[in-house]
Every structure is written in structure tokens, then in C-alpha cells.
Amino acid sequence: MKRLILPLLAVLALCGFKPGLPLRYDTGPVHLTVIDRDSGKALTQYRQGPQRWVAGQQGHRYSVRLRNGSAERVLVVLSVDGLNAISGEVAAPGQTGYVLNPWQTTDIHGWRKSSEEVAQFVFTDPDRSYAGRTGRPDNIGVIGVAVFHEAGRVSMAVAPAAAGSADAKARPQARSSSLESVRVTGSSAPAPQLGTGHGEREASRVRNTAFERDTPYPAQQVQVRYDSERNLIARGIIPRTGTPARGEPQAFPNRYVPDPPPYPGR
């Protein structure tokens, strides 16, 4: 599955990005999901007020799945820990982004190193994260996208057989889930205990394409914060279920009595 990259005119800064002009925090065409690549599962998103959270696991690789639920091309600028996932700069919408074709779904596996490969996203300690190691730790613990429509676009219905591109096996999707863009606010809880590392390199080919956005500000902004499961439980974001943590003694670990092993010497 190829991804399309393009350079953009610098305009304003927002989202983990620094805000300049007033932002529009509304729903839009792109659905963002965080995928744990080691388990193969999509991480559950939890709400706390206007914020969304996912629980990552130390050492696990992850990808950011982007699904365009519209019949038009869109531009998606991806920010991880406040840094542009393609250029490595402090993230701003006026930077390089990914172009998704109508109905296209693509997984972004890591920090882009060239048009041929990426360095894997991996959950790690903040001081071992890419942002931490490059002296820019202020926005560790947040993944965000800024989405732009294309200038001169013509809205039209796309038949299932016609939807798609040569870059991905596209398929019409049901209307995107309502993912509101959310502003990261301060919290009395401790600082995030996970960051995103600069992992092993893997093949990931992209090509350039022309794209002119229709406005100087994004049509959609989405942010998802992440931390360890233990910390999210402590924050009250993940409800306590009463299930003992892994490794803790349990009074009823099984339902039946198994046979004991042979006694030594008998």
C-alpha cells in the first residue's frame, strides 16, 4: 500500500501544533485509529471530558491507521509527540502530509526516513522517545492529525466498483465515526509515562503528488493522547474492574483442582 506525500505552503500552526488562527474542532472525513502491531488489535479509545486516550504497552510497535470516509481526496498532516511524522519538525499544518484517495485506508508505521522506508513507531520511555532524544519533549504522549480538503473539488457519489486507487484496495466505507477534534488541556495527573521511539527501519514506499488545499486552516483536527494502562487506570480514565493486575496473587485462579505432581522419591 503506497502513501502519497507532498510539500505544502506554510500557514498557521496548531494541534500539538501551536495555534495561530481560531481552530475548528468539528467532525470530518478522516477516522484515526491506533493499531498495536504486536497484538494486531486496534487500541480502545477512552473518553475523559473532551479528550480521547489509548493505552499503549511498553516496547510494542504501533501504527496510525487513517481512513478517508469521503469520496474526495484529502491531505492529512500527522503529528506524533508534537513532531511531524514525515519531516521530524515541530508539527504545523503548513508542512508535508499524506494524501488519501477517496475511501482509502492506510497505516502509517513510523517516522519517515526517505521515500523508501520508515523508522518504526514504538511505545517507550519518554527519555528514549524520538522527541525526548532530540530535546523536544513538551508534547510527548499525543498523536494528532490536521485534515485539509482539496481546492476545486467537486462533490460526487462514487460507485463501489469505481471507488479506489492504484495505491490501495479501496472500498466504500460507512460514514466515518464521529471523531471530534479535541484540545489537549492540562491535567493534575502525572506526566505521560510513554513516548514514541525511533525504532527499527522497514520498507515503506511513497511518491509525491500535487495537492492544493482549499483553505489555509484545517477542516478537521483530531488528537488522541496515550499512556500506559496502569496510569490510565490511576487517572480514572479506564474504569477499575476489580480484576487483579497480572502477576498479583489470586484467590480463585481456576475452577477445579488439578492433580499434584508426583512426590519426590515416590
mmCIF file of C-alpha atoms in Angstrom, residues 55-246:
data_model
loop_
_atom_site.group_PDB
_atom_site.id
_atom_site.type_symbol
_atom_site.label_atom_id
_atom_site.label_comp_id
_atom_site.label_asym_id
_atom_site.label_seq_id
_atom_site.Cartn_x
_atom_site.Cartn_y
_atom_site.Cartn_z
ATOM 1 C CA ALA A 55 -3.407 2.578 26.471
ATOM 2 C CA GLY A 56 -0.093 1.596 24.930
ATOM 3 C CA GLN A 57 2.265 -1.145 26.055
ATOM 4 C CA GLN A 58 5.971 -0.587 26.636
ATOM 5 C CA GLY A 59 8.084 -1.966 23.799
ATOM 6 C CA HIS A 60 5.170 -2.611 21.423
ATOM 7 C CA ARG A 61 5.276 -1.290 17.878
ATOM 8 C CA TYR A 62 2.239 0.654 16.713
ATOM 9 C CA SER A 63 0.843 2.265 13.601
ATOM 10 C CA VAL A 64 -1.561 5.118 12.974
ATOM 11 C CA ARG A 65 -4.419 3.973 10.740
ATOM 12 C CA LEU A 66 -6.031 6.739 8.690
ATOM 13 C CA ARG A 67 -9.305 6.100 6.888
ATOM 14 C CA ASN A 68 -10.759 8.596 4.462
ATOM 15 C CA GLY A 69 -14.512 8.144 4.717
ATOM 16 C CA SER A 70 -15.314 10.523 1.871
ATOM 17 C CA ALA A 71 -15.495 10.484 -1.923
ATOM 18 C CA GLU A 72 -12.770 13.137 -2.206
ATOM 19 C CA ARG A 73 -9.021 13.282 -1.806
ATOM 20 C CA VAL A 74 -7.830 14.763 1.478
ATOM 21 C CA LEU A 75 -4.496 15.829 2.888
ATOM 22 C CA VAL A 76 -3.553 14.573 6.377
ATOM 23 C CA VAL A 77 -0.705 16.159 8.336
ATOM 24 C CA LEU A 78 0.330 13.664 11.026
ATOM 25 C CA SER A 79 1.815 14.761 14.361
ATOM 26 C CA VAL A 80 3.355 12.318 16.864
ATOM 27 C CA ASP A 81 4.577 13.726 20.190
ATOM 28 C CA GLY A 82 4.202 17.190 18.661
ATOM 29 C CA LEU A 83 6.515 16.396 15.732
ATOM 30 C CA ASN A 84 5.708 15.988 12.051
ATOM 31 C CA ALA A 85 5.943 12.256 11.306
ATOM 32 C CA ILE A 86 7.422 12.904 7.855
ATOM 33 C CA SER A 87 9.864 15.778 8.369
ATOM 34 C CA GLY A 88 10.610 15.497 12.093
ATOM 35 C CA GLU A 89 9.989 19.222 12.567
ATOM 36 C CA VAL A 90 7.857 20.679 15.352
ATOM 37 C CA ALA A 91 4.471 19.962 13.808
ATOM 38 C CA ALA A 92 2.471 22.589 11.927
ATOM 39 C CA PRO A 93 -0.211 22.154 9.258
ATOM 40 C CA GLY A 94 1.879 24.011 6.687
ATOM 41 C CA GLN A 95 4.217 21.045 6.331
ATOM 42 C CA THR A 96 4.483 17.771 4.469
ATOM 43 C CA GLY A 97 1.489 15.436 4.766
ATOM 44 C CA TYR A 98 -0.105 12.269 3.426
ATOM 45 C CA VAL A 99 -2.746 12.354 0.691
ATOM 46 C CA LEU A 100 -5.545 9.813 0.937
ATOM 47 C CA ASN A 101 -7.624 8.953 -2.102
ATOM 48 C CA PRO A 102 -11.425 8.543 -1.834
ATOM 49 C CA TRP A 103 -12.337 5.801 0.647
ATOM 50 C CA GLN A 104 -8.669 4.895 1.122
ATOM 51 C CA THR A 105 -7.335 3.376 4.357
ATOM 52 C CA THR A 106 -3.609 3.362 5.052
ATOM 53 C CA ASP A 107 -1.395 2.523 8.029
ATOM 54 C CA ILE A 108 1.499 4.818 8.899
ATOM 55 C CA HIS A 109 4.074 2.590 10.593
ATOM 56 C CA GLY A 110 6.738 5.076 11.603
ATOM 57 C CA TRP A 111 8.877 8.170 11.215
ATOM 58 C CA ARG A 112 9.593 8.693 7.535
ATOM 59 C CA LYS A 113 13.280 8.376 6.692
ATOM 60 C CA SER A 114 13.015 8.508 2.896
ATOM 61 C CA SER A 115 10.564 7.697 0.120
ATOM 62 C CA GLU A 116 11.526 4.043 0.651
ATOM 63 C CA GLU A 117 11.479 3.419 4.419
ATOM 64 C CA VAL A 118 10.395 4.473 7.903
ATOM 65 C CA ALA A 119 11.699 4.039 11.461
ATOM 66 C CA GLN A 120 9.008 2.177 13.380
ATOM 67 C CA PHE A 121 6.758 3.840 15.944
ATOM 68 C CA VAL A 122 7.293 2.036 19.250
ATOM 69 C CA PHE A 123 5.988 2.795 22.735
ATOM 70 C CA THR A 124 8.914 3.557 25.009
ATOM 71 C CA ASP A 125 10.041 5.670 27.962
ATOM 72 C CA PRO A 126 9.816 9.444 27.380
ATOM 73 C CA ASP A 127 13.593 9.881 27.678
ATOM 74 C CA ARG A 128 14.072 7.218 24.986
ATOM 75 C CA SER A 129 11.448 8.693 22.686
ATOM 76 C CA TYR A 130 12.424 10.476 19.483
ATOM 77 C CA ALA A 131 11.064 13.762 20.852
ATOM 78 C CA GLY A 132 12.947 13.312 24.116
ATOM 79 C CA ARG A 133 16.219 12.345 22.443
ATOM 80 C CA THR A 134 16.039 15.391 20.158
ATOM 81 C CA GLY A 135 15.380 17.814 23.025
ATOM 82 C CA ARG A 136 11.700 18.473 22.249
ATOM 83 C CA PRO A 137 9.727 16.642 24.974
ATOM 84 C CA ASP A 138 6.938 19.192 25.538
ATOM 85 C CA ASN A 139 4.230 17.285 23.618
ATOM 86 C CA ILE A 140 5.151 13.662 24.343
ATOM 87 C CA GLY A 141 2.057 11.482 24.694
ATOM 88 C CA VAL A 142 -0.208 12.809 21.937
ATOM 89 C CA ILE A 143 -0.966 11.799 18.340
ATOM 90 C CA GLY A 144 -2.790 14.265 16.105
ATOM 91 C CA VAL A 145 -3.926 14.910 12.554
ATOM 92 C CA ALA A 146 -4.895 18.060 10.694
ATOM 93 C CA VAL A 147 -7.049 17.371 7.620
ATOM 94 C CA PHE A 148 -7.488 19.549 4.533
ATOM 95 C CA HIS A 149 -9.905 19.372 1.621
ATOM 96 C CA GLU A 150 -8.614 19.857 -1.918
ATOM 97 C CA ALA A 151 -9.163 23.122 -3.764
ATOM 98 C CA GLY A 152 -11.564 22.938 -6.685
ATOM 99 C CA ARG A 153 -13.024 19.678 -5.511
ATOM 100 C CA VAL A 154 -16.361 18.533 -6.920
ATOM 101 C CA SER A 155 -18.567 16.552 -4.558
ATOM 102 C CA MET A 156 -19.945 13.447 -6.204
ATOM 103 C CA ALA A 157 -21.125 9.977 -5.355
ATOM 104 C CA VAL A 158 -18.651 7.209 -6.094
ATOM 105 C CA ALA A 159 -19.994 3.800 -7.016
ATOM 106 C CA PRO A 160 -18.477 0.900 -5.053
ATOM 107 C CA ALA A 161 -16.748 -0.506 -8.126
ATOM 108 C CA ALA A 162 -15.277 2.881 -9.015
ATOM 109 C CA ALA A 163 -14.027 3.838 -5.579
ATOM 110 C CA GLY A 164 -10.345 3.313 -5.023
ATOM 111 C CA SER A 165 -6.864 3.933 -6.360
ATOM 112 C CA ALA A 166 -3.852 2.061 -7.589
ATOM 113 C CA ASP A 167 -2.250 2.593 -4.191
ATOM 114 C CA ALA A 168 -4.676 0.628 -2.068
ATOM 115 C CA LYS A 169 -7.510 -1.855 -2.282
ATOM 116 C CA ALA A 170 -10.161 0.780 -1.621
ATOM 117 C CA ARG A 171 -13.698 0.037 -0.626
ATOM 118 C CA PRO A 172 -16.633 2.288 0.214
ATOM 119 C CA GLN A 173 -16.997 2.650 3.938
ATOM 120 C CA ALA A 174 -19.939 3.518 6.082
ATOM 121 C CA ARG A 175 -19.951 7.149 7.169
ATOM 122 C CA SER A 176 -16.934 7.887 9.353
ATOM 123 C CA SER A 177 -17.498 7.558 13.048
ATOM 124 C CA SER A 178 -17.923 10.930 14.714
ATOM 125 C CA LEU A 179 -14.431 11.690 15.970
ATOM 126 C CA GLU A 180 -14.425 15.168 17.363
ATOM 127 C CA SER A 181 -11.199 17.094 17.306
ATOM 128 C CA VAL A 182 -10.102 17.668 20.858
ATOM 129 C CA ARG A 183 -7.822 20.193 22.509
ATOM 130 C CA VAL A 184 -5.209 18.802 24.877
ATOM 131 C CA THR A 185 -5.573 20.566 28.191
ATOM 132 C CA GLY A 186 -3.603 20.462 31.395
ATOM 133 C CA SER A 187 -4.134 17.666 33.879
ATOM 134 C CA SER A 188 -3.410 17.185 37.543
ATOM 135 C CA ALA A 189 -2.373 13.611 36.744
ATOM 136 C CA PRO A 190 1.327 12.787 36.347
ATOM 137 C CA ALA A 191 3.089 13.355 33.044
ATOM 138 C CA PRO A 192 2.662 10.636 30.396
ATOM 139 C CA GLN A 193 4.836 7.608 31.068
ATOM 140 C CA LEU A 194 5.077 6.577 27.426
ATOM 141 C CA GLY A 195 6.603 8.258 24.416
ATOM 142 C CA THR A 196 7.184 7.187 20.809
ATOM 143 C CA GLY A 197 10.584 5.798 19.981
ATOM 144 C CA HIS A 198 12.570 5.820 16.747
ATOM 145 C CA GLY A 199 12.519 2.073 16.113
ATOM 146 C CA GLU A 200 13.932 -0.298 13.538
ATOM 147 C CA ARG A 201 13.685 0.639 9.896
ATOM 148 C CA GLU A 202 11.326 -1.094 7.496
ATOM 149 C CA ALA A 203 10.342 -0.694 3.857
ATOM 150 C CA SER A 204 7.545 1.791 3.172
ATOM 151 C CA ARG A 205 7.378 3.345 -0.276
ATOM 152 C CA VAL A 206 5.698 6.631 -1.127
ATOM 153 C CA ARG A 207 5.586 9.026 -4.054
ATOM 154 C CA ASN A 208 4.920 12.728 -4.458
ATOM 155 C CA THR A 209 1.668 14.137 -5.747
ATOM 156 C CA ALA A 210 0.288 17.629 -6.327
ATOM 157 C CA PHE A 211 -2.322 18.879 -3.870
ATOM 158 C CA GLU A 212 -3.693 22.380 -3.336
ATOM 159 C CA ARG A 213 -5.726 22.829 -0.177
ATOM 160 C CA ASP A 214 -8.903 24.799 -0.313
ATOM 161 C CA THR A 215 -8.369 26.804 2.892
ATOM 162 C CA PRO A 216 -5.328 27.897 4.944
ATOM 163 C CA TYR A 217 -6.799 26.200 8.026
ATOM 164 C CA PRO A 218 -7.726 22.546 8.537
ATOM 165 C CA ALA A 219 -11.257 21.276 8.023
ATOM 166 C CA GLN A 220 -10.739 18.710 10.784
ATOM 167 C CA GLN A 221 -8.398 18.222 13.702
ATOM 168 C CA VAL A 222 -8.205 15.068 15.828
ATOM 169 C CA GLN A 223 -5.987 14.398 18.832
ATOM 170 C CA VAL A 224 -5.564 11.188 20.788
ATOM 171 C CA ARG A 225 -3.464 11.063 23.945
ATOM 172 C CA TYR A 226 -1.737 7.900 25.105
ATOM 173 C CA ASP A 227 -0.209 6.492 28.272
ATOM 174 C CA SER A 228 0.277 3.126 29.959
ATOM 175 C CA GLU A 229 -2.787 1.163 31.043
ATOM 176 C CA ARG A 230 -1.680 1.401 34.664
ATOM 177 C CA ASN A 231 -1.529 5.181 34.535
ATOM 178 C CA LEU A 232 -4.877 5.460 32.742
ATOM 179 C CA ILE A 233 -6.470 3.373 35.485
ATOM 180 C CA ALA A 234 -4.841 5.609 38.104
ATOM 181 C CA ARG A 235 -6.201 8.685 36.314
ATOM 182 C CA GLY A 236 -9.694 7.205 36.336
ATOM 183 C CA ILE A 237 -9.785 7.119 32.528
ATOM 184 C CA ILE A 238 -10.004 3.328 32.373
ATOM 185 C CA PRO A 239 -12.523 2.101 34.964
ATOM 186 C CA ARG A 240 -11.319 -0.319 37.593
ATOM 187 C CA THR A 241 -12.874 -3.734 37.060
ATOM 188 C CA GLY A 242 -11.761 -5.397 40.239
ATOM 189 C CA THR A 243 -9.622 -7.836 38.276
ATOM 190 C CA PRO A 244 -6.202 -8.308 39.906
ATOM 191 C CA ALA A 245 -3.284 -6.978 37.939
ATOM 192 C CA ARG A 246 -1.218 -9.512 36.106
#
